[in-house]
PDB file of C-alpha atoms in Angstrom:
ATOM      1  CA  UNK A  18       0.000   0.000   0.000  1.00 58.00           C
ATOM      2  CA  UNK A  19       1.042   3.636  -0.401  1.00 63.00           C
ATOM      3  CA  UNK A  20       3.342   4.542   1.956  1.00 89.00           C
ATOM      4  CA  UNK A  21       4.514   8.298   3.383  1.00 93.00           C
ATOM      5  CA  UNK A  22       7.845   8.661   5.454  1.00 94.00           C
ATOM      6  CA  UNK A  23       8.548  10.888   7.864  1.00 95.00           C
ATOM      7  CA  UNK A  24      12.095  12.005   9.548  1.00 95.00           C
ATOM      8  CA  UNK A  25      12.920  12.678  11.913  1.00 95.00           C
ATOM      9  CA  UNK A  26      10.355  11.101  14.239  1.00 92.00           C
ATOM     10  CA  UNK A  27      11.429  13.269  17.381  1.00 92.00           C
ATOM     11  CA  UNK A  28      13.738  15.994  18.137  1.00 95.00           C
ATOM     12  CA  UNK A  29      14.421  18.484  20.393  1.00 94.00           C
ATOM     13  CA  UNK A  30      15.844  21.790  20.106  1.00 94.00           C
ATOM     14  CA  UNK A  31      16.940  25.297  21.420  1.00 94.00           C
ATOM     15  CA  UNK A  32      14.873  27.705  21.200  1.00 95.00           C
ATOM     16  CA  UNK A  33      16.164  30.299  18.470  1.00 95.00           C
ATOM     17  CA  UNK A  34      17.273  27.218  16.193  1.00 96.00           C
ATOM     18  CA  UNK A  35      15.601  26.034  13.035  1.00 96.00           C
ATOM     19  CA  UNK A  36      14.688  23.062  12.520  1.00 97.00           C
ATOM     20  CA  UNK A  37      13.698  20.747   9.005  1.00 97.00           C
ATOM     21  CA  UNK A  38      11.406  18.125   8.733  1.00 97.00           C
ATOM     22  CA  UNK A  39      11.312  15.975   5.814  1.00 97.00           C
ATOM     23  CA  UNK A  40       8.083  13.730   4.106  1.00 96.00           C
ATOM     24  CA  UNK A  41       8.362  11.616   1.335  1.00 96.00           C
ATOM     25  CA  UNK A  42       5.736   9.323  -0.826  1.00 94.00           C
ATOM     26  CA  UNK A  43       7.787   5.934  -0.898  1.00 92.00           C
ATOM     27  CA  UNK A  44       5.657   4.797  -3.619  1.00 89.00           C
ATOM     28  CA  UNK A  45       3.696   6.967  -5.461  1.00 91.00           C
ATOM     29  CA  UNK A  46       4.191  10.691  -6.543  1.00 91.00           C
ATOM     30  CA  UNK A  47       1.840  13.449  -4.951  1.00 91.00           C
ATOM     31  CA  UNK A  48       1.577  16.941  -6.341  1.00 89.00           C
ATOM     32  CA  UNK A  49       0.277  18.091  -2.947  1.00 90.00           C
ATOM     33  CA  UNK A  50       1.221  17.292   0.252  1.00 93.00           C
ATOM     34  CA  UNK A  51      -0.650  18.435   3.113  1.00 94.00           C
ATOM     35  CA  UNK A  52       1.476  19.976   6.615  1.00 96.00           C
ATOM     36  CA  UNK A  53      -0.708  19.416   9.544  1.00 94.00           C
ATOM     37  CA  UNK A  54      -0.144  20.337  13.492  1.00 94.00           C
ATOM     38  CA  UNK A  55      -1.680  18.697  16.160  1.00 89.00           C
ATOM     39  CA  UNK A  56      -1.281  20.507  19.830  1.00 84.00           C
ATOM     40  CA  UNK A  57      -2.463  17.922  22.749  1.00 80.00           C
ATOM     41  CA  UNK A  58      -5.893  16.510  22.872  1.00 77.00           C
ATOM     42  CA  UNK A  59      -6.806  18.722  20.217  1.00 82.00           C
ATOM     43  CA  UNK A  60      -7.237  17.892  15.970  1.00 85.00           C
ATOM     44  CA  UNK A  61      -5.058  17.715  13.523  1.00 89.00           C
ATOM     45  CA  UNK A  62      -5.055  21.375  11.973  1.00 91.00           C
ATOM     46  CA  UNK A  63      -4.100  21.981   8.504  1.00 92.00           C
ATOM     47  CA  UNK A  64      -1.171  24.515   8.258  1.00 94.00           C
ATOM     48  CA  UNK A  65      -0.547  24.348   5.017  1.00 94.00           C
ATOM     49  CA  UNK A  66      -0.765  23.196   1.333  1.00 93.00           C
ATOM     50  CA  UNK A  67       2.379  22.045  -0.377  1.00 92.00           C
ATOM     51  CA  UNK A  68       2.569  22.150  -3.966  1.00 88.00           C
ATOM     52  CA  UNK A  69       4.822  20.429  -6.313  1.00 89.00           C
ATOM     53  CA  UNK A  70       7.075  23.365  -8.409  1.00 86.00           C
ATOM     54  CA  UNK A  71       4.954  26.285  -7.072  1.00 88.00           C
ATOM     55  CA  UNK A  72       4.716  28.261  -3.832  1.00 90.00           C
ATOM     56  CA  UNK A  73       2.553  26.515  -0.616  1.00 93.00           C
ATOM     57  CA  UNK A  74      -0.720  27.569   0.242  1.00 93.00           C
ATOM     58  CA  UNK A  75      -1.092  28.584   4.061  1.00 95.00           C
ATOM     59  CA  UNK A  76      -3.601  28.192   6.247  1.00 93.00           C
ATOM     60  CA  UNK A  77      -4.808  31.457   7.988  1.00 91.00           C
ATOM     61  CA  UNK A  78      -3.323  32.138  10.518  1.00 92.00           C
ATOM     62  CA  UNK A  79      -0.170  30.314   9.746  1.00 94.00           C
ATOM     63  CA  UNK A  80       3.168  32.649   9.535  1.00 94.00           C
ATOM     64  CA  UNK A  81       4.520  31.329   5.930  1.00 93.00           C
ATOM     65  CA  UNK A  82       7.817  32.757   6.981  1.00 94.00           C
ATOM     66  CA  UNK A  83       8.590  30.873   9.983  1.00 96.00           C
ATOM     67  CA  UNK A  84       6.918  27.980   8.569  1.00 97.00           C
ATOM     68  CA  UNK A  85       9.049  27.136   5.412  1.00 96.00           C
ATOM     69  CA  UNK A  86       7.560  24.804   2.720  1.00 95.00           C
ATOM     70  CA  UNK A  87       9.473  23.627   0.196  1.00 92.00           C
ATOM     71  CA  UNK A  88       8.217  20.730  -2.825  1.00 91.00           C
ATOM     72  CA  UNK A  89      11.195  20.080  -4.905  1.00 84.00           C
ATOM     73  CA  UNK A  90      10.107  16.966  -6.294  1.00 91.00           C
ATOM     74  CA  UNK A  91       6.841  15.049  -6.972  1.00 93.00           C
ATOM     75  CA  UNK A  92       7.870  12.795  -3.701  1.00 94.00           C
ATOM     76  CA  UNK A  93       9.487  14.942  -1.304  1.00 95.00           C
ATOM     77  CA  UNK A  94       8.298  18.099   0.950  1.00 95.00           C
ATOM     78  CA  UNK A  95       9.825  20.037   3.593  1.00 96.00           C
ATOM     79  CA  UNK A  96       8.826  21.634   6.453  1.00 97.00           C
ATOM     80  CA  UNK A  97      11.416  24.354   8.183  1.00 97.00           C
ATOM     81  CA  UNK A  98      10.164  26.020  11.552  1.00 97.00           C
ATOM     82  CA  UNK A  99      12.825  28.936  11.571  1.00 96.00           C
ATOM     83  CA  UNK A 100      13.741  30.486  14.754  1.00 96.00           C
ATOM     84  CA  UNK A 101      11.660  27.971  16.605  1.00 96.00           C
ATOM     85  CA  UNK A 102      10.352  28.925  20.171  1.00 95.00           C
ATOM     86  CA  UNK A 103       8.981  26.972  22.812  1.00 95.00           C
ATOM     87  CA  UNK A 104       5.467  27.463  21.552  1.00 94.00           C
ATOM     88  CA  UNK A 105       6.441  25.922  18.503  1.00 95.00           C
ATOM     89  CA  UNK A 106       6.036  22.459  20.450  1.00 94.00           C
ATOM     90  CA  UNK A 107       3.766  20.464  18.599  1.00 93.00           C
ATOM     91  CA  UNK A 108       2.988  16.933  16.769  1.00 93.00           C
ATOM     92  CA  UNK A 109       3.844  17.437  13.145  1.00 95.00           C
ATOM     93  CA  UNK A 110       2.459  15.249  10.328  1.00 95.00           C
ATOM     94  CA  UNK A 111       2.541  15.497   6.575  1.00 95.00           C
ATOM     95  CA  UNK A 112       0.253  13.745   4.172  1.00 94.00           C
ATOM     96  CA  UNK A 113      -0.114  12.786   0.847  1.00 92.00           C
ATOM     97  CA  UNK A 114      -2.178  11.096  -2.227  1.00 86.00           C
ATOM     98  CA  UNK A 115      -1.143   9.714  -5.285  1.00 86.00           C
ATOM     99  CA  UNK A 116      -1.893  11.706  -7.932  1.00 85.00           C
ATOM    100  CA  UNK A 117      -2.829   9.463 -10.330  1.00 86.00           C
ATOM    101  CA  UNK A 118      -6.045   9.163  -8.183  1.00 83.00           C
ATOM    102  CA  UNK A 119      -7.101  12.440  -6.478  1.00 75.00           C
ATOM    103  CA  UNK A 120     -10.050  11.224  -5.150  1.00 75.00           C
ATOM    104  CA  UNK A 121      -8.129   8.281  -2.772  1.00 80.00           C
ATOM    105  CA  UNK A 122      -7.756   8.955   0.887  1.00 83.00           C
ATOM    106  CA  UNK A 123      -4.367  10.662   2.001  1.00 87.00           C
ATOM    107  CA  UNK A 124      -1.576   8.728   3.212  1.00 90.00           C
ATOM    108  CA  UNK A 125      -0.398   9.808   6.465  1.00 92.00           C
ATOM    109  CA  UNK A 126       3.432  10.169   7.953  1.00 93.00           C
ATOM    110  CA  UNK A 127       4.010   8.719  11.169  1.00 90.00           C
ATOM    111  CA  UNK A 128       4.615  12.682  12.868  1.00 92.00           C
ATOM    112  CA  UNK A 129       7.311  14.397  14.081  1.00 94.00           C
ATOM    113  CA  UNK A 130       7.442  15.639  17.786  1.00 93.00           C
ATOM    114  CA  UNK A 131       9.069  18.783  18.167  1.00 95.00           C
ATOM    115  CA  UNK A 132      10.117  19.650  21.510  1.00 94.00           C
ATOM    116  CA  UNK A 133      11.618  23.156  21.268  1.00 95.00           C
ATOM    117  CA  UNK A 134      13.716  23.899  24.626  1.00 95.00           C
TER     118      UNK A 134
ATOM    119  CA  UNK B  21     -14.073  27.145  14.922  1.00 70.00           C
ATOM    120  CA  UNK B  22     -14.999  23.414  14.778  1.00 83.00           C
ATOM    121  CA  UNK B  23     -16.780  21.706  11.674  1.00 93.00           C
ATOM    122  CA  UNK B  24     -16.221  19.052  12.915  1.00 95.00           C
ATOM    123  CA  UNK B  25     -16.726  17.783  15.918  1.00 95.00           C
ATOM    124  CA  UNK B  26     -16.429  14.667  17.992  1.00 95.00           C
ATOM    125  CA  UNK B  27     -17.989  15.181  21.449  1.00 90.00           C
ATOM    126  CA  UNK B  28     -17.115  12.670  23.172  1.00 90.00           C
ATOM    127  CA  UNK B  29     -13.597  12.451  24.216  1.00 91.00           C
ATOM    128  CA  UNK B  30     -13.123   8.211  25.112  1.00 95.00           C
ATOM    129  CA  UNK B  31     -14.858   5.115  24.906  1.00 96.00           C
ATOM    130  CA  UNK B  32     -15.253   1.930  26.549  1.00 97.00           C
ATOM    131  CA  UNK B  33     -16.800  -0.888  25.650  1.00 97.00           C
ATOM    132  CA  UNK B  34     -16.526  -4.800  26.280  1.00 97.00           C
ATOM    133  CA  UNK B  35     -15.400  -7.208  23.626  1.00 97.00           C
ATOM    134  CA  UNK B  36     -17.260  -8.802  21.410  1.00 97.00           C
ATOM    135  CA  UNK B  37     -19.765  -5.972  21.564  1.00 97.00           C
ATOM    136  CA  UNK B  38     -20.419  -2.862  19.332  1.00 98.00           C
ATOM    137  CA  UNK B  39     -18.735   0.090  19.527  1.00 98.00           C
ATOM    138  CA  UNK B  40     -20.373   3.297  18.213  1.00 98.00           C
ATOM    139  CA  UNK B  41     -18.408   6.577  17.871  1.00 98.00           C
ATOM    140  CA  UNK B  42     -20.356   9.624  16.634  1.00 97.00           C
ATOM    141  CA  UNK B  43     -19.481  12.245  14.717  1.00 97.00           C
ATOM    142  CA  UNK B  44     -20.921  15.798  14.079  1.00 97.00           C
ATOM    143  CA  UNK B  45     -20.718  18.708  10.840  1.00 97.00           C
ATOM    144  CA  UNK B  46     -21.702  21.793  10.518  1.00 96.00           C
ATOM    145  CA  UNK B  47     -20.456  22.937   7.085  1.00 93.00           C
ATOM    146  CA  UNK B  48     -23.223  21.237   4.606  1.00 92.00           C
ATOM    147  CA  UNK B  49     -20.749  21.802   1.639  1.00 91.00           C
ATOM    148  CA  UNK B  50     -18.731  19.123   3.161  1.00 92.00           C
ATOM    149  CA  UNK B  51     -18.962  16.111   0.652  1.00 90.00           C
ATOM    150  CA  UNK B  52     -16.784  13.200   1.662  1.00 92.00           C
ATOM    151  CA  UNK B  53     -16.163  12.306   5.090  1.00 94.00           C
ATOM    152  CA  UNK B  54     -13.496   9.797   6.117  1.00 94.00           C
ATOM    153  CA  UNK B  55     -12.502   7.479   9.740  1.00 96.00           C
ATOM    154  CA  UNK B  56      -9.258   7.880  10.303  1.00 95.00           C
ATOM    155  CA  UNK B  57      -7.494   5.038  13.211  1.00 95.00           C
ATOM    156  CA  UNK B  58      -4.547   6.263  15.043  1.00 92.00           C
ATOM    157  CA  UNK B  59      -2.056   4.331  17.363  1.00 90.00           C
ATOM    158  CA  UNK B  60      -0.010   6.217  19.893  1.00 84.00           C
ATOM    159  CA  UNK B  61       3.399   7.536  17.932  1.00 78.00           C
ATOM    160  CA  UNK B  62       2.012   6.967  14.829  1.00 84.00           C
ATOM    161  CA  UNK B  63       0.374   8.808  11.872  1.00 87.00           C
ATOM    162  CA  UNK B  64      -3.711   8.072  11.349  1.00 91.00           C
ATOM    163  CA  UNK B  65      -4.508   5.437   8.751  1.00 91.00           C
ATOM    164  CA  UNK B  66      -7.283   5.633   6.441  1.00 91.00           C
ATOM    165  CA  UNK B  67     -10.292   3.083   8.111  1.00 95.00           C
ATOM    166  CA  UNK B  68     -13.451   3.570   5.812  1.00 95.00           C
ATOM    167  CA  UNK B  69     -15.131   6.661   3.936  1.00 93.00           C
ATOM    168  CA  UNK B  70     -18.517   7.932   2.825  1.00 94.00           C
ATOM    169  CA  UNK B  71     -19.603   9.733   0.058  1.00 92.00           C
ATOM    170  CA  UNK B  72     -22.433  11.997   0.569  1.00 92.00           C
ATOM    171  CA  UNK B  73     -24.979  10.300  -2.144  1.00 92.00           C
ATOM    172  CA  UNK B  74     -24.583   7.248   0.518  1.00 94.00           C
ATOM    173  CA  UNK B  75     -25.700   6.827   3.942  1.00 95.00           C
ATOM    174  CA  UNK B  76     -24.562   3.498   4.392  1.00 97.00           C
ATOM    175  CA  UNK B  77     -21.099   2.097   3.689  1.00 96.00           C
ATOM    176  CA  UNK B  78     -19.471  -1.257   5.007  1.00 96.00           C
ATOM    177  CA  UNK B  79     -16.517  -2.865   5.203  1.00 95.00           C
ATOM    178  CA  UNK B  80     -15.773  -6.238   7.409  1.00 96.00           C
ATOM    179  CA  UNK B  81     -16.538  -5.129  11.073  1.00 97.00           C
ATOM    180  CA  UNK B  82     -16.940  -1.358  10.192  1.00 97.00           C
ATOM    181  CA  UNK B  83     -19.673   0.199   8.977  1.00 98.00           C
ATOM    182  CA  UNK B  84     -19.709   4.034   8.340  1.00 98.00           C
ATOM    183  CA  UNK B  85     -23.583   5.326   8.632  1.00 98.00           C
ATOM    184  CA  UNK B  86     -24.619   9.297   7.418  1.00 97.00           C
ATOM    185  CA  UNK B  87     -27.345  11.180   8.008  1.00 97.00           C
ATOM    186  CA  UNK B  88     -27.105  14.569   6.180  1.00 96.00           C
ATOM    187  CA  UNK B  89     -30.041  15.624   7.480  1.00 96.00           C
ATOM    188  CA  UNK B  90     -28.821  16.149  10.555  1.00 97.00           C
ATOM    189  CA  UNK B  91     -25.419  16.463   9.599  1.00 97.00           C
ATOM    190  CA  UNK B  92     -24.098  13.167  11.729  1.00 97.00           C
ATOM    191  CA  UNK B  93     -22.318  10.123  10.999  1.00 97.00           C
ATOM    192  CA  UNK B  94     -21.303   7.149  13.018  1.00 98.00           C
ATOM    193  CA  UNK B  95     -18.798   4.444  12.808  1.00 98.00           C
ATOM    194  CA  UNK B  96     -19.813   1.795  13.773  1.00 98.00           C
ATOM    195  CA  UNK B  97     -17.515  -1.678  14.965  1.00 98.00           C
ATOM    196  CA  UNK B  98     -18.737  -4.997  15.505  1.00 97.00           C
ATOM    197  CA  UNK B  99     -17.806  -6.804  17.317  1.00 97.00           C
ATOM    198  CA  UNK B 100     -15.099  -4.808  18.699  1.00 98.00           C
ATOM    199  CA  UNK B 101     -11.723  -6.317  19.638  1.00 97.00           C
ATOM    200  CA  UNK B 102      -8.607  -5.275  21.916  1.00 96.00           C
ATOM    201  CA  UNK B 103      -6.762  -4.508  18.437  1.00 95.00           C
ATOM    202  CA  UNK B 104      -9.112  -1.722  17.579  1.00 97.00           C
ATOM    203  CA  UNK B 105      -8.489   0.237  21.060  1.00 97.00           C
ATOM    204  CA  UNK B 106      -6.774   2.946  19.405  1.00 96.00           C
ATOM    205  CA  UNK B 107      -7.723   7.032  19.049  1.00 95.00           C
ATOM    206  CA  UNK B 108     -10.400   7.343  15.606  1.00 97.00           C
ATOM    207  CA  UNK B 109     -10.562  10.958  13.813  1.00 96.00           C
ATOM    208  CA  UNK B 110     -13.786  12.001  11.966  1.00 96.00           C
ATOM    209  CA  UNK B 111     -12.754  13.651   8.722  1.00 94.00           C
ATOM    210  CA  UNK B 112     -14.620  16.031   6.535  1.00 93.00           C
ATOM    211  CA  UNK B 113     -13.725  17.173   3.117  1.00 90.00           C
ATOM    212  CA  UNK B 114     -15.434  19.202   0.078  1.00 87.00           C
ATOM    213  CA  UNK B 115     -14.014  17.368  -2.794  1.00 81.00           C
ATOM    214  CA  UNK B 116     -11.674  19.446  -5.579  1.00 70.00           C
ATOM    215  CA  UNK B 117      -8.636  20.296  -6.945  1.00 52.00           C
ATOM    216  CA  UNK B 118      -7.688  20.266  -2.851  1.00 61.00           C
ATOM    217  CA  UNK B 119      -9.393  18.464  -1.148  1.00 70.00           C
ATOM    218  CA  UNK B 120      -8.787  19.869   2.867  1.00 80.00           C
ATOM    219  CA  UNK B 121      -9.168  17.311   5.338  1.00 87.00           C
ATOM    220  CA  UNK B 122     -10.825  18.969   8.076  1.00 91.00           C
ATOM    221  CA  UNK B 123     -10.910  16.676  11.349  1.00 93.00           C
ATOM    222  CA  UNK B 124     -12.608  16.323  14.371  1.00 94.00           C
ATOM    223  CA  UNK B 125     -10.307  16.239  18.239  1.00 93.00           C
ATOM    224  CA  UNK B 126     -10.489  12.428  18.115  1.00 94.00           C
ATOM    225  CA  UNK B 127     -12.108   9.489  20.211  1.00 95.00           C
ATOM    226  CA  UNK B 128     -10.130   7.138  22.543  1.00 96.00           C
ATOM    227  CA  UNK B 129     -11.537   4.094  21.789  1.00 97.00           C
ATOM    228  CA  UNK B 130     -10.448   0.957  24.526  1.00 97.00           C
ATOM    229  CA  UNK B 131     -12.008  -2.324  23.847  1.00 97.00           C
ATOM    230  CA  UNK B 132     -11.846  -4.336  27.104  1.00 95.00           C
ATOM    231  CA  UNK B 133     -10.991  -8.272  27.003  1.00 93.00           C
TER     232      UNK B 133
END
């Protein structure tokens, strides 16, 4: 079955540091990937859009430039939180479809907990 | 905000018996709505969907029921097993070019032996 990695799983850093996660489609492409948040006991919230060749779509709300989204290729995104701050703690998880068929469900990462220090 | 919303925050049931979590809209354009199943350190993975011509869709032990009218669905699992105890997240899209998953805070689900 389709298949989205996620790296790192955890990590903790200082507060002032940046930090980037990384989500890739093992094995399918997606033209979108989706950047979600989720804070404790609450639901995933979308952050942002990532699109394949073209700039991401954020959620409002969502500062696009401590939030950094890049899509170089049709299976890898990137999240950078820049100058991250202890508020930045959170669950992070990317997602993805295969874009052969839009309509599918997404494929979820396993997360990335950010512990910023 | 909340579109959607799951109101009740755990559940406990015995197995071998049915387990009902409930799930509540407000935005009528929503379309599609998905179950998502999520184990502790790891990422939700897709359990069943409904479109919203349908108010009935099953697969094996889960059933997904939909009620437009009042803007509810259910998931239902029977009979319910230790394996499913597990957090589920209600998910609400309008379908397009991108298609937003909007999701509900979740339901702790424990099955009892």
């Amino acid at each position: 079955g389709a298949v989205v990695s996620q790296h790192p799983s955890w990590v903790i850093c200082k507060s002032g540091t940046s930090v980037k996660i990384e989500c890739r489609s093992l094995d399918f492409q997606a033209t979108t990937m989706f950047w979600y948040r989720q804070f404790p006991k609450q639901s995933l919230m979308l952050m942002a859009t990532s699109n394949e060749g073209s700039k991401a779509t954020y959620e409002q709300g969502v500062e696009k430039d401590k939030f950094l989204i890049n899509h170089a290729s049709l299976t890898l995104s990137t999240l950078t939180v820049t100058s991250a701050h202890p508020e930045d703690s959170s669950f992070y998880i990317c997602s993805a479809r295969d874009s052969r068929t839009p309509n599918s469900p997404l494929h979820f990462g396993n997360g990335t907990r950010l512990t910023v220090t | 905000d909340q579109q959607v919303k799951q109101n009740s925050p755990s559940l406990s049931v015995q197995e071998g018996r049915i387990s009902i979590l409930n799930c509540d809209y407000t935005n009528s354009m929503f379309d599609y709505f998905l179950w998502y199943k999520k184990y502790p350190a790891e990422g939700p993975t897709f359990l069943i969907s409904i479109s919203s011509i349908k108010d009935k869709n099953e697969d094996g032990r889960f059933t997904v029921f939909l009620n437009k009218s009042a803007k509810h669905l259910s998931l239902h699992i029977v009979p319910s097993q230790p394996g499913d105890s597990a957090v589920y997240f209600c998910a609400a899209v309008i379908t397009g070019a991108n298609s937003k998953l909007t999701f509900g805070k979740g339901i702790t689900l424990s099955v009892r032996p």
